[in-house]
């Protein structure tokens, strides 16, 4: 009978000879994870726990290898551990990728963040890049590791712990920055009293800088299923009226507009979002909405705006954002000048019959 260790080593050897196979398996696994989250969130929680445990194992790598050798008398090869690390990176990035591809606004800075995930996923499957360029660079490798964990936590925390997008972003960012400490420590000289204060200062500056870019991070757990602008709402059916993308200023002031949205969120998640109205790029109003997750078609809700600027002509947007300013989606419309009503025809002067 083949021992588990021998089977694992043979599996590793096979995958090392066929690196493309691992890339395919990781991508298929990521898509399967995405489908499972969509259809049965209890399975998504299992996937989330598995990924978190795998990261915990990586953090305790040396200690666990020593315990295994002492307990079972088996010394795990560094190649096995190195390969396992690559496999976890691939699984994490390809697990996260479908979520971010589904919610990214490509005309926004979010495209840069999702593009970075795609780049890291490609690096993780190209052995010459991963092992010869990335792995030897200790500082860069730690940052890569922290980034992969960051994107996974953005998905895991709302599903597993029902944290809001803003809470998940803050927790994931704090975890990633703390994991980056070895990278920051490596660039500072040892033996100086100011090393720890400077390290804390760098840590604070890094956290503040990344938080300023938080709007570029797509809220992976939320998805905008529908957004419509209309003059009326069917309250019984919870459906908007005719969609509007262009109207004149008089109609806008007289009837106002409803902004209808359907936002999908994980079951059990309670989230606060905002409808932000912008006129020619400038914010003029922000209306709060509370949504609840679990509905397949998304949580349907709407806000109404009737108070518009006197001069409302121009380009408008309604952005749907989280508390941490992460963009969920948007809709645009334009307002034209009021149409002048035609003057009434002059009545002829009465004439006396002669």
PDB file of C-alpha atoms in Angstrom, residues 21 30 95 111 148 233 345:
ATOM      1  CA  UNK A  21      -1.805  21.028 -15.838  1.00  0.00           C
ATOM      2  CA  UNK A  30     -11.434  28.993  -9.160  1.00  0.00           C
ATOM      3  CA  UNK A  95     -10.346  31.564  -6.743  1.00  0.00           C
ATOM      4  CA  UNK A 111      -9.589  48.102 -13.751  1.00  0.00           C
ATOM      5  CA  UNK A 148      -2.767  37.259  -2.713  1.00  0.00           C
ATOM      6  CA  UNK A 233     -42.007  53.085  -9.394  1.00  0.00           C
ATOM      7  CA  UNK A 345     -51.229  83.272 -31.488  1.00  0.00           C
TER       8      UNK A 345
END
